[in-house]
Coordinates of C-alpha atoms in Angstrom, one line a residue:
Chain A
N15 CA 43.4 0.5 -96.3
A16 CA 39.8 0.1 -95.2
G17 CA 38.7 1.6 -91.9
V18 CA 36.4 0.0 -89.4
M19 CA 33.3 -1.2 -91.1
Q20 CA 29.8 -1.5 -89.5
N21 CA 26.6 -2.7 -91.0
P22 CA 23.9 -2.1 -91.3
R23 CA 24.2 1.7 -91.0
H24 CA 20.5 2.0 -90.1
L25 CA 18.3 -0.6 -88.6
V26 CA 14.6 -0.4 -87.7
R27 CA 13.1 -3.0 -85.5
R28 CA 9.7 -3.4 -83.8
R29 CA 9.6 -4.0 -80.1
G30 CA 10.3 -7.6 -79.3
Q31 CA 12.4 -8.3 -82.4
E32 CA 16.1 -9.1 -82.4
A33 CA 18.8 -6.7 -83.7
R34 CA 22.2 -7.9 -84.9
L35 CA 24.9 -5.3 -85.4
R36 CA 28.2 -6.2 -87.2
C37 CA 31.6 -4.8 -86.9
S38 CA 34.7 -5.6 -89.0
P39 CA 37.8 -4.1 -87.4
M40 CA 40.6 -2.4 -89.3
K41 CA 43.1 -4.8 -90.9
G42 CA 45.6 -6.1 -88.4
H43 CA 43.4 -5.0 -85.4
S44 CA 42.3 -7.8 -83.1
H45 CA 40.8 -5.7 -80.3
V46 CA 37.2 -4.5 -80.6
Y47 CA 35.2 -2.2 -78.3
W48 CA 31.5 -1.4 -78.5
Y49 CA 30.1 1.9 -77.4
R50 CA 26.5 3.2 -77.2
Q51 CA 25.5 6.8 -77.8
L52 CA 22.0 7.9 -76.8
P53 CA 20.6 10.9 -78.6
E54 CA 22.4 14.1 -77.5
E55 CA 24.6 12.2 -75.1
G56 CA 28.2 11.0 -74.9
L57 CA 29.5 7.6 -75.7
K58 CA 29.2 4.8 -73.1
F59 CA 31.4 1.7 -73.0
M60 CA 29.6 -1.6 -73.4
V61 CA 32.1 -4.4 -74.0
Y62 CA 35.7 -5.1 -75.0
L63 CA 36.5 -8.3 -77.0
Q64 CA 39.6 -10.0 -78.4
K65 CA 39.3 -12.8 -80.9
E66 CA 37.1 -15.5 -79.4
N67 CA 37.2 -13.8 -76.0
I68 CA 35.1 -11.4 -74.0
I69 CA 37.5 -9.5 -71.9
D70 CA 35.3 -6.9 -70.2
E71 CA 31.5 -6.7 -70.5
S72 CA 30.9 -4.4 -67.5
G73 CA 29.0 -1.9 -69.6
M74 CA 26.5 -4.3 -71.1
P75 CA 23.0 -4.6 -69.7
K76 CA 22.7 -8.0 -67.9
E77 CA 19.8 -9.2 -70.0
R78 CA 19.0 -9.2 -73.7
F79 CA 22.5 -8.0 -74.8
S80 CA 25.3 -10.3 -75.9
A81 CA 28.5 -9.8 -78.0
E82 CA 30.9 -12.1 -79.7
F83 CA 34.1 -11.9 -81.8
P84 CA 34.6 -15.2 -83.5
K85 CA 37.9 -16.5 -84.9
E86 CA 36.6 -15.8 -88.4
G87 CA 34.2 -13.0 -89.3
P88 CA 33.0 -9.8 -87.8
S89 CA 32.2 -9.0 -84.2
I90 CA 28.5 -9.1 -83.5
L91 CA 26.5 -7.2 -81.0
R92 CA 23.1 -8.9 -80.5
I93 CA 20.1 -7.3 -78.8
Q94 CA 17.2 -9.7 -78.1
Q95 CA 13.6 -8.5 -77.6
V96 CA 14.4 -4.9 -78.3
V97 CA 12.6 -2.1 -76.4
R98 CA 12.2 1.6 -77.3
G99 CA 15.0 2.5 -74.8
D100 CA 17.5 0.6 -77.0
S101 CA 17.2 3.2 -79.7
A102 CA 20.6 4.7 -80.0
A103 CA 23.7 4.8 -82.2
Y104 CA 26.0 1.8 -81.6
F105 CA 29.7 2.4 -82.5
C106 CA 32.5 -0.1 -82.6
A107 CA 36.1 0.8 -82.4
S108 CA 39.2 -1.2 -83.0
S109 CA 42.8 -0.9 -81.9
P110 CA 46.0 -2.8 -82.8
L111 CA 46.9 -3.7 -79.3
A112 CA 45.3 -3.5 -75.9
G113 CA 46.0 -0.8 -73.4
G114 CA 45.4 2.9 -73.0
T115 CA 48.5 3.7 -75.1
Y116 CA 46.8 2.9 -78.4
E117 CA 44.3 4.9 -80.3
Q118 CA 40.9 3.5 -81.1
Y119 CA 39.4 4.0 -84.5
F120 CA 35.7 4.2 -84.7
G121 CA 33.4 2.8 -87.4
P122 CA 30.5 4.9 -88.8
G123 CA 28.0 3.4 -86.4
T124 CA 24.7 1.6 -86.6
R125 CA 21.7 3.7 -85.8
L126 CA 19.0 1.5 -84.3
T127 CA 15.4 2.7 -84.1
V128 CA 12.9 0.7 -82.2
T129 CA 9.3 1.4 -83.1
Chain B
Q24 CA 33.3 7.9 -63.1
Q25 CA 32.7 10.1 -66.0
P26 CA 35.2 12.9 -66.6
V27 CA 33.8 16.5 -66.7
Q28 CA 34.3 18.7 -69.7
S29 CA 34.2 22.5 -69.8
P30 CA 32.9 24.6 -71.3
Q31 CA 29.7 22.8 -72.5
A32 CA 29.6 24.9 -75.7
V33 CA 31.9 27.4 -77.5
I34 CA 31.1 29.8 -80.3
L35 CA 34.0 31.2 -82.3
R36 CA 34.7 33.2 -85.5
E37 CA 37.2 31.8 -87.9
G38 CA 40.7 32.4 -86.8
E39 CA 39.9 32.6 -83.1
D40 CA 41.3 30.3 -80.4
A41 CA 39.6 28.0 -78.0
V42 CA 40.5 25.7 -75.0
I43 CA 38.5 22.7 -74.0
N44 CA 39.1 21.2 -70.6
C45 CA 38.7 17.6 -69.3
S46 CA 38.9 16.8 -65.6
S47 CA 38.7 13.5 -63.8
S48 CA 38.3 12.6 -60.1
K49 CA 40.4 9.4 -60.4
A50 CA 44.0 8.6 -61.4
L51 CA 44.5 8.4 -65.1
Y52 CA 46.7 6.4 -67.4
S53 CA 45.9 8.3 -70.6
V54 CA 43.5 10.9 -72.1
H55 CA 42.1 10.5 -75.6
W56 CA 40.5 13.3 -77.6
Y57 CA 38.0 12.9 -80.4
R58 CA 35.9 15.1 -82.6
Q59 CA 32.5 14.1 -83.8
K60 CA 30.3 15.8 -86.4
H61 CA 26.6 15.3 -86.3
G62 CA 25.6 11.9 -87.5
E63 CA 29.2 10.7 -88.0
A64 CA 31.7 8.6 -86.2
P65 CA 34.1 10.1 -83.6
V66 CA 37.4 10.9 -85.2
F67 CA 40.7 10.4 -83.3
L68 CA 42.6 13.6 -82.6
M69 CA 45.2 12.9 -79.9
I70 CA 46.4 10.7 -77.0
L71 CA 48.2 12.0 -74.0
L72 CA 50.0 9.5 -71.8
K73 CA 51.3 9.5 -68.3
G74 CA 54.9 10.6 -68.5
G75 CA 54.3 13.2 -71.1
E76 CA 54.2 11.2 -74.4
Q77 CA 51.7 12.5 -77.0
K78 CA 50.5 11.0 -80.2
G79 CA 48.1 12.6 -82.7
H80 CA 47.1 15.4 -85.0
E81 CA 49.9 17.8 -86.2
K82 CA 47.8 20.9 -86.0
I83 CA 46.2 20.3 -82.6
S84 CA 48.0 20.6 -79.3
A85 CA 47.0 19.4 -75.8
S86 CA 48.3 19.1 -72.3
F87 CA 47.9 16.5 -69.5
N88 CA 48.5 17.5 -65.9
E89 CA 49.0 14.2 -64.1
K90 CA 48.8 15.6 -60.6
K91 CA 45.5 17.3 -61.2
Q92 CA 44.1 14.6 -63.6
Q93 CA 43.3 17.3 -66.0
S94 CA 43.8 17.6 -69.8
S95 CA 43.3 20.6 -72.1
L96 CA 42.8 20.7 -75.8
Y97 CA 44.1 23.8 -77.6
L98 CA 42.5 24.8 -80.9
T99 CA 44.3 27.7 -82.5
A100 CA 43.4 29.8 -85.6
S101 CA 40.1 27.9 -85.8
Q102 CA 38.6 26.9 -89.2
L103 CA 35.1 26.2 -90.2
S104 CA 36.0 22.5 -90.3
Y105 CA 36.7 22.5 -86.6
S106 CA 33.0 22.7 -85.8
G107 CA 31.7 19.6 -84.0
T108 CA 31.5 18.0 -80.6
Y109 CA 34.7 17.3 -78.8
F110 CA 34.9 14.4 -76.4
C111 CA 37.7 13.4 -74.0
G112 CA 37.9 9.8 -73.2
T113 CA 39.9 8.6 -70.2
V114 CA 41.7 5.4 -69.4
G115 CA 42.0 4.7 -65.7
N116 CA 45.3 3.8 -64.1
A117 CA 44.2 0.4 -62.8
G118 CA 47.6 -0.7 -61.5
G119 CA 49.1 -0.4 -64.9
T120 CA 46.9 -3.1 -66.4
S121 CA 44.5 -0.9 -68.3
Y122 CA 43.3 -2.4 -71.5
G123 CA 42.0 0.7 -73.2
K124 CA 38.4 0.9 -72.0
L125 CA 37.4 4.6 -72.6
T126 CA 35.2 6.6 -70.3
F127 CA 33.9 9.6 -72.2
G128 CA 33.0 13.1 -71.0
Q129 CA 29.7 14.6 -71.9
G130 CA 31.2 16.6 -74.8
T131 CA 31.9 20.2 -75.7
I132 CA 30.0 21.6 -78.7
L133 CA 32.2 23.9 -80.8
T134 CA 30.7 26.1 -83.5
V135 CA 32.9 28.2 -85.8
H136 CA 31.3 30.9 -87.8
P137 CA 32.7 32.7 -90.9

């Protein structure tokens, strides 16, 4: 029973490049949340997706960031033209159903370093 | 708005107890507790729901005061493995239509020494 999987675990990008972060939810989970954690800080909500739909992207920066969760395949968080301030750990979490009643299981995270 | 956790840090010896608090300024639907060790993913501990239902870890207890919008996590007879940063995450009571978006506190660092 595999947990939430994320890859890559570590990603180094130069300023101006693109970063693609992937998240495969737990089996049977169709709800995915992305969170960002800056060094020595708490987790901040970015976006909530269901299969083929973005439900809430209120935590996403308006520019350069996008997310998708296609019918087939993992959810992807895409950061275009990365800047040093994008360096952080990006976690995705999945849950079986929507709503605050259900626990979210976190993946191991992708640690993005922008040089 | 971000919930506020207290204390910011706790140092214990094995076997001692600790209480971590989480306070919100807005009405809550549920409170979720997680523990994160350095460089690792947050691990789910417990959910507390409006109405008193709880789901989670057998060895950890917590409370949720709906009137005060406060939750407390009780760690008893601490073990070395309890060390880590504890986060509360809150789900707002948006007319009963919350979909699970978590707003996390700033974390409480717990260190347990032998």
